[in-house]
Amino acid sequence: MGRGAGMAEIVLGVLLAVALAAAAFLAARYALLKRSLRQADRELGEIVGHLEDNRIVRLPAPDADLEALLGTVNRALAGIRAQAAACARHEAELKAQVEHVSHDLRTPLTSIRGYLALVDDAALDAEAREALGTVRRKAASLERLVAQFYELSRLQGDDVPLELGPVDVGRMLRESVAEQYRLLADRGLDVRLDVPEHAVLARANGEAVERVLANLLHNAGKYAKTALEVSMAGEGAGAAGAGGRVAVEFANDAEGLSESALSRLFQPFFMADASRAQEGSGLGLAIARHLLERMGGSIEASSEQCEGACWLVLRIELAAA
């Protein structure tokens, strides 16, 4: 019995040692696979964030099943990169076509407007003069549409940053309202301007700011019902060169706007008031947004209720200089 018991103990000891060794091996293998999966997950996250780097996911520790899975993931990444490259080529071709079409349209439109200007209104009867005035307005509207379409396409494809520097937004706002005053007055709008007399400097591009203000005033001139309020707000309005942000608000009474309409105001060709589609292209606000974003600024739209009327508020912000 003693010898049998001793042999049994030896066998049990060997089995226990083998079991412990197997458990240690499986534990080590499990830990190695978990570490490999974590590393592969990190690499995949980096690759997804920078698809243009053309990297693939690698497995530090060999495992046939996981290598097959990562092979499928790498093939999917290659397909995504190929589609992205094809989309980029298509977008570049489309922008080039837009530029060519815009250029080809501008030349005959300029000629048409020139010939229309040569027509002697005095030699025409009242009905013919009215028809000629309509043709002139439509030709001018089409010329503006082509120019805006070309400008938006150029802005969307131009990666060259704008040259930024100190810009007196308060002065430019006063000048812009003065330049657009006839348009606003012809609409019968009550215009209120609240802009400090001192300089309010923003870090921006002067030409771009001028275009943004003109587009926003033109938009208000088309869609405001009775009133337009233009004011400066934010930390930059109190003193020249104050830190923080320079903000300008354009508020006008308008038809009721849904949340869906507000979210789409800055999309190209979207016009909240379809009955006035003949008066604009729906590109002015989209151009303003692109210019502001290229200057590190922003634009937001909101609606407010005031004395039973709906007011549209467009707020632009730029970094104070």
PDB file of C-alpha atoms in Angstrom, residues 23-317:
ATOM      1  CA  ALA A  23      -3.103  26.933 -17.076  1.00  0.00           C
ATOM      2  CA  ALA A  24      -0.057  29.206 -17.006  1.00  0.00           C
ATOM      3  CA  PHE A  25       0.382  28.774 -20.765  1.00  0.00           C
ATOM      4  CA  LEU A  26      -3.299  29.516 -21.458  1.00  0.00           C
ATOM      5  CA  ALA A  27      -3.232  32.503 -19.131  1.00  0.00           C
ATOM      6  CA  ALA A  28      -0.119  33.854 -20.828  1.00  0.00           C
ATOM      7  CA  ARG A  29      -1.653  33.211 -24.242  1.00  0.00           C
ATOM      8  CA  TYR A  30      -4.892  34.919 -23.213  1.00  0.00           C
ATOM      9  CA  ALA A  31      -3.003  37.929 -21.854  1.00  0.00           C
ATOM     10  CA  LEU A  32      -0.913  38.109 -25.034  1.00  0.00           C
ATOM     11  CA  LEU A  33      -4.001  37.981 -27.253  1.00  0.00           C
ATOM     12  CA  LYS A  34      -5.742  40.655 -25.172  1.00  0.00           C
ATOM     13  CA  ARG A  35      -2.686  42.892 -25.452  1.00  0.00           C
ATOM     14  CA  SER A  36      -2.567  42.252 -29.208  1.00  0.00           C
ATOM     15  CA  LEU A  37      -6.240  43.109 -29.574  1.00  0.00           C
ATOM     16  CA  ARG A  38      -5.826  46.323 -27.586  1.00  0.00           C
ATOM     17  CA  GLN A  39      -2.876  47.332 -29.740  1.00  0.00           C
ATOM     18  CA  ALA A  40      -4.780  46.457 -32.922  1.00  0.00           C
ATOM     19  CA  ASP A  41      -7.745  48.498 -31.684  1.00  0.00           C
ATOM     20  CA  ARG A  42      -5.480  51.509 -31.044  1.00  0.00           C
ATOM     21  CA  GLU A  43      -3.921  51.184 -34.474  1.00  0.00           C
ATOM     22  CA  LEU A  44      -7.329  50.879 -36.113  1.00  0.00           C
ATOM     23  CA  GLY A  45      -8.520  54.016 -34.306  1.00  0.00           C
ATOM     24  CA  GLU A  46      -5.456  55.935 -35.522  1.00  0.00           C
ATOM     25  CA  ILE A  47      -5.922  54.647 -39.064  1.00  0.00           C
ATOM     26  CA  VAL A  48      -9.607  55.608 -39.154  1.00  0.00           C
ATOM     27  CA  GLY A  49      -8.648  59.122 -38.061  1.00  0.00           C
ATOM     28  CA  HIS A  50      -5.975  59.380 -40.801  1.00  0.00           C
ATOM     29  CA  LEU A  51      -7.124  57.227 -43.699  1.00  0.00           C
ATOM     30  CA  GLU A  52      -4.881  59.139 -46.062  1.00  0.00           C
ATOM     31  CA  ASP A  53      -1.771  57.614 -44.424  1.00  0.00           C
ATOM     32  CA  ASN A  54      -2.440  54.284 -46.172  1.00  0.00           C
ATOM     33  CA  ARG A  55      -1.567  52.180 -43.094  1.00  0.00           C
ATOM     34  CA  ILE A  56      -2.779  48.673 -42.305  1.00  0.00           C
ATOM     35  CA  VAL A  57      -3.583  46.988 -38.973  1.00  0.00           C
ATOM     36  CA  ARG A  58      -0.960  44.475 -37.821  1.00  0.00           C
ATOM     37  CA  LEU A  59      -1.168  41.764 -35.155  1.00  0.00           C
ATOM     38  CA  PRO A  60       1.872  41.674 -32.821  1.00  0.00           C
ATOM     39  CA  ALA A  61       1.311  38.048 -31.772  1.00  0.00           C
ATOM     40  CA  PRO A  62       0.562  35.373 -34.367  1.00  0.00           C
ATOM     41  CA  ASP A  63      -2.954  33.942 -34.375  1.00  0.00           C
ATOM     42  CA  ALA A  64      -4.551  32.463 -37.482  1.00  0.00           C
ATOM     43  CA  ASP A  65      -8.151  33.470 -36.698  1.00  0.00           C
ATOM     44  CA  LEU A  66      -7.317  37.019 -35.663  1.00  0.00           C
ATOM     45  CA  GLU A  67      -4.987  37.462 -38.637  1.00  0.00           C
ATOM     46  CA  ALA A  68      -7.837  36.420 -40.930  1.00  0.00           C
ATOM     47  CA  LEU A  69     -10.121  38.969 -39.234  1.00  0.00           C
ATOM     48  CA  LEU A  70      -7.563  41.762 -39.555  1.00  0.00           C
ATOM     49  CA  GLY A  71      -7.003  40.788 -43.181  1.00  0.00           C
ATOM     50  CA  THR A  72     -10.699  41.431 -43.816  1.00  0.00           C
ATOM     51  CA  VAL A  73     -10.467  44.757 -41.932  1.00  0.00           C
ATOM     52  CA  ASN A  74      -7.453  45.823 -44.026  1.00  0.00           C
ATOM     53  CA  ARG A  75      -9.262  44.969 -47.254  1.00  0.00           C
ATOM     54  CA  ALA A  76     -12.232  47.042 -46.077  1.00  0.00           C
ATOM     55  CA  LEU A  77      -9.888  49.959 -45.331  1.00  0.00           C
ATOM     56  CA  ALA A  78      -8.386  49.660 -48.806  1.00  0.00           C
ATOM     57  CA  GLY A  79     -11.890  49.784 -50.309  1.00  0.00           C
ATOM     58  CA  ILE A  80     -12.786  52.864 -48.249  1.00  0.00           C
ATOM     59  CA  ARG A  81      -9.591  54.621 -49.361  1.00  0.00           C
ATOM     60  CA  ALA A  82     -10.338  53.799 -52.993  1.00  0.00           C
ATOM     61  CA  GLN A  83     -13.870  55.208 -52.678  1.00  0.00           C
ATOM     62  CA  ALA A  84     -12.591  58.342 -50.925  1.00  0.00           C
ATOM     63  CA  ALA A  85     -10.030  58.907 -53.693  1.00  0.00           C
ATOM     64  CA  ALA A  86     -12.731  58.433 -56.342  1.00  0.00           C
ATOM     65  CA  CYS A  87     -15.036  60.900 -54.542  1.00  0.00           C
ATOM     66  CA  ALA A  88     -12.212  63.443 -54.289  1.00  0.00           C
ATOM     67  CA  ARG A  89     -11.505  63.138 -58.021  1.00  0.00           C
ATOM     68  CA  HIS A  90     -15.205  63.478 -58.820  1.00  0.00           C
ATOM     69  CA  GLU A  91     -15.523  66.541 -56.587  1.00  0.00           C
ATOM     70  CA  ALA A  92     -12.496  68.168 -58.207  1.00  0.00           C
ATOM     71  CA  GLU A  93     -13.892  67.468 -61.674  1.00  0.00           C
ATOM     72  CA  LEU A  94     -17.298  68.854 -60.680  1.00  0.00           C
ATOM     73  CA  LYS A  95     -15.758  72.062 -59.287  1.00  0.00           C
ATOM     74  CA  ALA A  96     -13.708  72.498 -62.450  1.00  0.00           C
ATOM     75  CA  GLN A  97     -16.868  72.052 -64.540  1.00  0.00           C
ATOM     76  CA  VAL A  98     -18.725  74.609 -62.395  1.00  0.00           C
ATOM     77  CA  GLU A  99     -15.924  77.117 -62.889  1.00  0.00           C
ATOM     78  CA  HIS A 100     -15.896  76.530 -66.650  1.00  0.00           C
ATOM     79  CA  VAL A 101     -19.678  76.800 -66.946  1.00  0.00           C
ATOM     80  CA  SER A 102     -19.730  79.950 -64.805  1.00  0.00           C
ATOM     81  CA  HIS A 103     -17.012  81.514 -66.943  1.00  0.00           C
ATOM     82  CA  ASP A 104     -18.771  80.534 -70.170  1.00  0.00           C
ATOM     83  CA  LEU A 105     -22.044  82.045 -68.935  1.00  0.00           C
ATOM     84  CA  ARG A 106     -20.571  85.307 -67.697  1.00  0.00           C
ATOM     85  CA  THR A 107     -19.238  86.347 -71.106  1.00  0.00           C
ATOM     86  CA  PRO A 108     -22.572  86.235 -73.011  1.00  0.00           C
ATOM     87  CA  LEU A 109     -24.423  87.667 -70.001  1.00  0.00           C
ATOM     88  CA  THR A 110     -22.103  90.662 -69.983  1.00  0.00           C
ATOM     89  CA  SER A 111     -22.803  91.158 -73.685  1.00  0.00           C
ATOM     90  CA  ILE A 112     -26.566  90.840 -73.158  1.00  0.00           C
ATOM     91  CA  ARG A 113     -26.546  93.458 -70.403  1.00  0.00           C
ATOM     92  CA  GLY A 114     -24.412  95.723 -72.569  1.00  0.00           C
ATOM     93  CA  TYR A 115     -26.852  95.524 -75.476  1.00  0.00           C
ATOM     94  CA  LEU A 116     -29.797  96.057 -73.149  1.00  0.00           C
ATOM     95  CA  ALA A 117     -28.146  99.216 -71.865  1.00  0.00           C
ATOM     96  CA  LEU A 118     -27.959 100.545 -75.426  1.00  0.00           C
ATOM     97  CA  VAL A 119     -31.702 100.283 -75.984  1.00  0.00           C
ATOM     98  CA  ASP A 120     -33.306 103.730 -76.138  1.00  0.00           C
ATOM     99  CA  ASP A 121     -36.097 103.661 -73.585  1.00  0.00           C
ATOM    100  CA  ALA A 122     -37.568 106.912 -74.894  1.00  0.00           C
ATOM    101  CA  ALA A 123     -38.326 105.325 -78.253  1.00  0.00           C
ATOM    102  CA  LEU A 124     -40.484 102.644 -76.672  1.00  0.00           C
ATOM    103  CA  ASP A 125     -44.068 102.769 -75.527  1.00  0.00           C
ATOM    104  CA  ALA A 126     -44.985 102.164 -71.865  1.00  0.00           C
ATOM    105  CA  GLU A 127     -45.624  98.452 -72.296  1.00  0.00           C
ATOM    106  CA  ALA A 128     -42.332  97.881 -74.113  1.00  0.00           C
ATOM    107  CA  ARG A 129     -40.423  99.894 -71.484  1.00  0.00           C
ATOM    108  CA  GLU A 130     -41.948  97.784 -68.728  1.00  0.00           C
ATOM    109  CA  ALA A 131     -40.990  94.601 -70.547  1.00  0.00           C
ATOM    110  CA  LEU A 132     -37.458  95.920 -71.106  1.00  0.00           C
ATOM    111  CA  GLY A 133     -37.144  96.738 -67.405  1.00  0.00           C
ATOM    112  CA  THR A 134     -38.169  93.182 -66.548  1.00  0.00           C
ATOM    113  CA  VAL A 135     -35.588  91.737 -68.935  1.00  0.00           C
ATOM    114  CA  ARG A 136     -32.875  93.974 -67.469  1.00  0.00           C
ATOM    115  CA  ARG A 137     -33.710  92.921 -63.906  1.00  0.00           C
ATOM    116  CA  LYS A 138     -33.749  89.237 -64.844  1.00  0.00           C
ATOM    117  CA  ALA A 139     -30.435  89.559 -66.676  1.00  0.00           C
ATOM    118  CA  ALA A 140     -28.875  91.283 -63.666  1.00  0.00           C
ATOM    119  CA  SER A 141     -30.288  88.611 -61.354  1.00  0.00           C
ATOM    120  CA  LEU A 142     -28.887  85.840 -63.550  1.00  0.00           C
ATOM    121  CA  GLU A 143     -25.498  87.554 -63.634  1.00  0.00           C
ATOM    122  CA  ARG A 144     -25.444  87.747 -59.822  1.00  0.00           C
ATOM    123  CA  LEU A 145     -26.460  84.085 -59.572  1.00  0.00           C
ATOM    124  CA  VAL A 146     -23.642  82.956 -61.867  1.00  0.00           C
ATOM    125  CA  ALA A 147     -21.129  85.094 -59.962  1.00  0.00           C
ATOM    126  CA  GLN A 148     -22.274  83.700 -56.588  1.00  0.00           C
ATOM    127  CA  PHE A 149     -22.275  80.135 -57.883  1.00  0.00           C
ATOM    128  CA  TYR A 150     -18.702  80.582 -59.085  1.00  0.00           C
ATOM    129  CA  GLU A 151     -17.634  82.216 -55.819  1.00  0.00           C
ATOM    130  CA  LEU A 152     -19.132  79.458 -53.647  1.00  0.00           C
ATOM    131  CA  SER A 153     -17.464  76.759 -55.739  1.00  0.00           C
ATOM    132  CA  ARG A 154     -14.138  78.556 -55.448  1.00  0.00           C
ATOM    133  CA  LEU A 155     -14.482  78.981 -51.684  1.00  0.00           C
ATOM    134  CA  GLN A 156     -15.333  75.321 -51.153  1.00  0.00           C
ATOM    135  CA  GLY A 157     -12.286  74.170 -53.098  1.00  0.00           C
ATOM    136  CA  ASP A 158      -9.757  76.793 -52.002  1.00  0.00           C
ATOM    137  CA  ASP A 159      -7.550  75.582 -49.155  1.00  0.00           C
ATOM    138  CA  VAL A 160      -5.353  78.689 -49.131  1.00  0.00           C
ATOM    139  CA  PRO A 161      -5.965  80.525 -45.823  1.00  0.00           C
ATOM    140  CA  LEU A 162      -7.127  84.129 -45.868  1.00  0.00           C
ATOM    141  CA  GLU A 163      -4.660  86.771 -44.740  1.00  0.00           C
ATOM    142  CA  LEU A 164      -5.888  87.951 -41.335  1.00  0.00           C
ATOM    143  CA  GLY A 165      -5.187  91.132 -39.435  1.00  0.00           C
ATOM    144  CA  PRO A 166      -6.919  93.815 -37.309  1.00  0.00           C
ATOM    145  CA  VAL A 167     -10.196  94.922 -38.923  1.00  0.00           C
ATOM    146  CA  ASP A 168     -12.475  97.641 -37.530  1.00  0.00           C
ATOM    147  CA  VAL A 169     -15.772  95.769 -37.754  1.00  0.00           C
ATOM    148  CA  GLY A 170     -17.752  98.684 -36.300  1.00  0.00           C
ATOM    149  CA  ARG A 171     -16.623 101.073 -39.032  1.00  0.00           C
ATOM    150  CA  MET A 172     -17.229  98.507 -41.763  1.00  0.00           C
ATOM    151  CA  LEU A 173     -20.709  97.817 -40.395  1.00  0.00           C
ATOM    152  CA  ARG A 174     -21.647 101.519 -40.450  1.00  0.00           C
ATOM    153  CA  GLU A 175     -20.347 101.835 -44.015  1.00  0.00           C
ATOM    154  CA  SER A 176     -22.135  98.676 -45.177  1.00  0.00           C
ATOM    155  CA  VAL A 177     -25.488  99.833 -43.784  1.00  0.00           C
ATOM    156  CA  ALA A 178     -25.007 103.213 -45.487  1.00  0.00           C
ATOM    157  CA  GLU A 179     -24.231 101.524 -48.823  1.00  0.00           C
ATOM    158  CA  GLN A 180     -27.280  99.235 -48.564  1.00  0.00           C
ATOM    159  CA  TYR A 181     -29.588 101.932 -47.203  1.00  0.00           C
ATOM    160  CA  ARG A 182     -31.358 102.528 -50.513  1.00  0.00           C
ATOM    161  CA  LEU A 183     -32.229  98.839 -50.855  1.00  0.00           C
ATOM    162  CA  LEU A 184     -33.494  98.768 -47.279  1.00  0.00           C
ATOM    163  CA  ALA A 185     -35.430 102.034 -47.677  1.00  0.00           C
ATOM    164  CA  ASP A 186     -37.058 100.831 -50.877  1.00  0.00           C
ATOM    165  CA  ARG A 187     -38.395  97.909 -48.870  1.00  0.00           C
ATOM    166  CA  GLY A 188     -39.931 100.332 -46.397  1.00  0.00           C
ATOM    167  CA  LEU A 189     -37.888  98.896 -43.524  1.00  0.00           C
ATOM    168  CA  ASP A 190     -37.363 100.615 -40.196  1.00  0.00           C
ATOM    169  CA  VAL A 191     -33.574 100.277 -39.834  1.00  0.00           C
ATOM    170  CA  ARG A 192     -31.984 100.604 -36.384  1.00  0.00           C
ATOM    171  CA  LEU A 193     -28.217 100.554 -36.038  1.00  0.00           C
ATOM    172  CA  ASP A 194     -26.547 100.146 -32.634  1.00  0.00           C
ATOM    173  CA  VAL A 195     -22.787 100.309 -33.212  1.00  0.00           C
ATOM    174  CA  PRO A 196     -20.225 102.059 -30.980  1.00  0.00           C
ATOM    175  CA  GLU A 197     -18.389 105.033 -32.456  1.00  0.00           C
ATOM    176  CA  HIS A 198     -14.976 103.797 -31.328  1.00  0.00           C
ATOM    177  CA  ALA A 199     -13.012 101.148 -33.175  1.00  0.00           C
ATOM    178  CA  VAL A 200     -14.002  97.536 -32.532  1.00  0.00           C
ATOM    179  CA  LEU A 201     -11.176  95.389 -33.855  1.00  0.00           C
ATOM    180  CA  ALA A 202     -11.475  91.774 -34.936  1.00  0.00           C
ATOM    181  CA  ARG A 203      -8.822  89.462 -36.330  1.00  0.00           C
ATOM    182  CA  ALA A 204     -10.186  89.001 -39.817  1.00  0.00           C
ATOM    183  CA  ASN A 205      -9.810  89.757 -43.511  1.00  0.00           C
ATOM    184  CA  GLY A 206     -11.236  93.130 -44.549  1.00  0.00           C
ATOM    185  CA  GLU A 207     -12.560  92.090 -47.965  1.00  0.00           C
ATOM    186  CA  ALA A 208     -14.145  88.935 -46.559  1.00  0.00           C
ATOM    187  CA  VAL A 209     -15.846  90.841 -43.711  1.00  0.00           C
ATOM    188  CA  GLU A 210     -17.164  93.396 -46.192  1.00  0.00           C
ATOM    189  CA  ARG A 211     -18.656  90.609 -48.309  1.00  0.00           C
ATOM    190  CA  VAL A 212     -20.208  88.879 -45.288  1.00  0.00           C
ATOM    191  CA  LEU A 213     -21.880  92.091 -44.079  1.00  0.00           C
ATOM    192  CA  ALA A 214     -23.163  92.906 -47.565  1.00  0.00           C
ATOM    193  CA  ASN A 215     -24.660  89.424 -47.956  1.00  0.00           C
ATOM    194  CA  LEU A 216     -26.391  89.546 -44.573  1.00  0.00           C
ATOM    195  CA  LEU A 217     -27.829  93.014 -45.222  1.00  0.00           C
ATOM    196  CA  HIS A 218     -28.964  91.961 -48.685  1.00  0.00           C
ATOM    197  CA  ASN A 219     -30.649  88.912 -47.168  1.00  0.00           C
ATOM    198  CA  ALA A 220     -32.448  91.062 -44.596  1.00  0.00           C
ATOM    199  CA  GLY A 221     -33.480  93.495 -47.313  1.00  0.00           C
ATOM    200  CA  LYS A 222     -35.200  90.699 -49.206  1.00  0.00           C
ATOM    201  CA  TYR A 223     -36.938  88.894 -46.359  1.00  0.00           C
ATOM    202  CA  ALA A 224     -37.558  91.410 -43.548  1.00  0.00           C
ATOM    203  CA  LYS A 225     -41.204  92.424 -43.197  1.00  0.00           C
ATOM    204  CA  THR A 226     -41.053  95.828 -41.487  1.00  0.00           C
ATOM    205  CA  ALA A 227     -37.872  96.238 -39.428  1.00  0.00           C
ATOM    206  CA  LEU A 228     -34.167  95.452 -39.267  1.00  0.00           C
ATOM    207  CA  GLU A 229     -32.010  95.835 -36.158  1.00  0.00           C
ATOM    208  CA  VAL A 230     -28.218  95.626 -36.459  1.00  0.00           C
ATOM    209  CA  SER A 231     -26.182  95.646 -33.260  1.00  0.00           C
ATOM    210  CA  MET A 232     -22.817  94.657 -31.868  1.00  0.00           C
ATOM    211  CA  ALA A 233     -22.531  92.375 -28.868  1.00  0.00           C
ATOM    212  CA  GLY A 234     -19.923  90.315 -27.088  1.00  0.00           C
ATOM    213  CA  GLU A 235     -16.757  91.193 -25.214  1.00  0.00           C
ATOM    214  CA  GLY A 236     -15.295  93.111 -28.143  1.00  0.00           C
ATOM    215  CA  ALA A 237     -18.136  95.658 -28.306  1.00  0.00           C
ATOM    216  CA  GLY A 238     -17.265  97.404 -25.069  1.00  0.00           C
ATOM    217  CA  ALA A 239     -13.772  98.640 -25.878  1.00  0.00           C
ATOM    218  CA  ALA A 240     -11.422  98.615 -28.809  1.00  0.00           C
ATOM    219  CA  GLY A 241      -9.172  95.612 -28.796  1.00  0.00           C
ATOM    220  CA  ALA A 242     -10.956  93.882 -25.932  1.00  0.00           C
ATOM    221  CA  GLY A 243     -10.186  90.198 -25.626  1.00  0.00           C
ATOM    222  CA  GLY A 244     -12.631  87.464 -26.504  1.00  0.00           C
ATOM    223  CA  ARG A 245     -15.034  87.649 -29.420  1.00  0.00           C
ATOM    224  CA  VAL A 246     -16.559  90.376 -31.574  1.00  0.00           C
ATOM    225  CA  ALA A 247     -20.189  89.623 -32.347  1.00  0.00           C
ATOM    226  CA  VAL A 248     -22.677  91.273 -34.711  1.00  0.00           C
ATOM    227  CA  GLU A 249     -26.393  90.487 -34.729  1.00  0.00           C
ATOM    228  CA  PHE A 250     -28.829  91.046 -37.581  1.00  0.00           C
ATOM    229  CA  ALA A 251     -32.443  90.775 -36.420  1.00  0.00           C
ATOM    230  CA  ASN A 252     -35.513  91.243 -38.613  1.00  0.00           C
ATOM    231  CA  ASP A 253     -39.147  90.324 -38.370  1.00  0.00           C
ATOM    232  CA  ALA A 254     -39.993  87.495 -40.733  1.00  0.00           C
ATOM    233  CA  GLU A 255     -42.412  84.715 -41.441  1.00  0.00           C
ATOM    234  CA  GLY A 256     -42.394  81.932 -38.850  1.00  0.00           C
ATOM    235  CA  LEU A 257     -39.418  79.628 -39.304  1.00  0.00           C
ATOM    236  CA  SER A 258     -39.360  75.981 -38.277  1.00  0.00           C
ATOM    237  CA  GLU A 259     -36.350  74.370 -36.630  1.00  0.00           C
ATOM    238  CA  SER A 260     -35.758  72.470 -39.870  1.00  0.00           C
ATOM    239  CA  ALA A 261     -35.708  75.702 -41.880  1.00  0.00           C
ATOM    240  CA  LEU A 262     -33.303  77.348 -39.416  1.00  0.00           C
ATOM    241  CA  SER A 263     -30.887  74.421 -39.668  1.00  0.00           C
ATOM    242  CA  ARG A 264     -30.893  74.663 -43.469  1.00  0.00           C
ATOM    243  CA  LEU A 265     -30.520  78.437 -43.863  1.00  0.00           C
ATOM    244  CA  PHE A 266     -26.817  78.178 -44.706  1.00  0.00           C
ATOM    245  CA  GLN A 267     -27.202  75.404 -47.268  1.00  0.00           C
ATOM    246  CA  PRO A 268     -26.684  76.481 -50.902  1.00  0.00           C
ATOM    247  CA  PHE A 269     -29.899  77.286 -52.799  1.00  0.00           C
ATOM    248  CA  PHE A 270     -32.133  76.963 -49.715  1.00  0.00           C
ATOM    249  CA  MET A 271     -34.679  79.781 -49.342  1.00  0.00           C
ATOM    250  CA  ALA A 272     -37.079  79.751 -46.421  1.00  0.00           C
ATOM    251  CA  ASP A 273     -39.630  81.877 -48.295  1.00  0.00           C
ATOM    252  CA  ALA A 274     -40.259  80.027 -51.572  1.00  0.00           C
ATOM    253  CA  SER A 275     -42.571  82.824 -52.777  1.00  0.00           C
ATOM    254  CA  ARG A 276     -39.514  85.089 -53.070  1.00  0.00           C
ATOM    255  CA  ALA A 277     -37.301  82.601 -54.862  1.00  0.00           C
ATOM    256  CA  GLN A 278     -37.174  84.891 -57.901  1.00  0.00           C
ATOM    257  CA  GLU A 279     -35.433  87.564 -55.809  1.00  0.00           C
ATOM    258  CA  GLY A 280     -32.360  85.574 -54.857  1.00  0.00           C
ATOM    259  CA  SER A 281     -30.281  82.465 -55.301  1.00  0.00           C
ATOM    260  CA  GLY A 282     -30.021  81.153 -51.761  1.00  0.00           C
ATOM    261  CA  LEU A 283     -26.223  81.351 -52.008  1.00  0.00           C
ATOM    262  CA  GLY A 284     -25.525  84.541 -50.036  1.00  0.00           C
ATOM    263  CA  LEU A 285     -25.707  82.966 -46.572  1.00  0.00           C
ATOM    264  CA  ALA A 286     -23.739  79.901 -47.692  1.00  0.00           C
ATOM    265  CA  ILE A 287     -20.955  82.188 -48.968  1.00  0.00           C
ATOM    266  CA  ALA A 288     -21.022  84.178 -45.713  1.00  0.00           C
ATOM    267  CA  ARG A 289     -20.660  80.987 -43.662  1.00  0.00           C
ATOM    268  CA  HIS A 290     -17.686  79.768 -45.705  1.00  0.00           C
ATOM    269  CA  LEU A 291     -15.907  83.124 -45.439  1.00  0.00           C
ATOM    270  CA  LEU A 292     -16.472  83.318 -41.676  1.00  0.00           C
ATOM    271  CA  GLU A 293     -15.245  79.768 -41.100  1.00  0.00           C
ATOM    272  CA  ARG A 294     -12.080  80.484 -43.086  1.00  0.00           C
ATOM    273  CA  MET A 295     -11.451  83.433 -40.753  1.00  0.00           C
ATOM    274  CA  GLY A 296     -11.974  81.264 -37.663  1.00  0.00           C
ATOM    275  CA  GLY A 297     -15.408  82.776 -37.086  1.00  0.00           C
ATOM    276  CA  SER A 298     -18.933  81.412 -36.990  1.00  0.00           C
ATOM    277  CA  ILE A 299     -22.529  82.234 -37.852  1.00  0.00           C
ATOM    278  CA  GLU A 300     -25.700  80.961 -36.188  1.00  0.00           C
ATOM    279  CA  ALA A 301     -29.406  81.447 -36.813  1.00  0.00           C
ATOM    280  CA  SER A 302     -32.190  81.525 -34.253  1.00  0.00           C
ATOM    281  CA  SER A 303     -35.781  82.725 -34.035  1.00  0.00           C
ATOM    282  CA  GLU A 304     -37.361  84.774 -31.263  1.00  0.00           C
ATOM    283  CA  GLN A 305     -40.871  85.925 -30.458  1.00  0.00           C
ATOM    284  CA  CYS A 306     -41.260  89.647 -29.813  1.00  0.00           C
ATOM    285  CA  GLU A 307     -44.658  91.312 -29.322  1.00  0.00           C
ATOM    286  CA  GLY A 308     -46.392  88.516 -31.169  1.00  0.00           C
ATOM    287  CA  ALA A 309     -44.040  88.617 -34.173  1.00  0.00           C
ATOM    288  CA  CYS A 310     -41.373  86.137 -35.209  1.00  0.00           C
ATOM    289  CA  TRP A 311     -37.862  87.563 -35.518  1.00  0.00           C
ATOM    290  CA  LEU A 312     -34.966  85.932 -37.325  1.00  0.00           C
ATOM    291  CA  VAL A 313     -31.604  86.569 -35.633  1.00  0.00           C
ATOM    292  CA  LEU A 314     -28.335  85.938 -37.459  1.00  0.00           C
ATOM    293  CA  ARG A 315     -25.311  86.209 -35.177  1.00  0.00           C
ATOM    294  CA  ILE A 316     -21.758  86.253 -36.488  1.00  0.00           C
ATOM    295  CA  GLU A 317     -18.652  86.027 -34.318  1.00  0.00           C
TER     296      GLU A 317
END
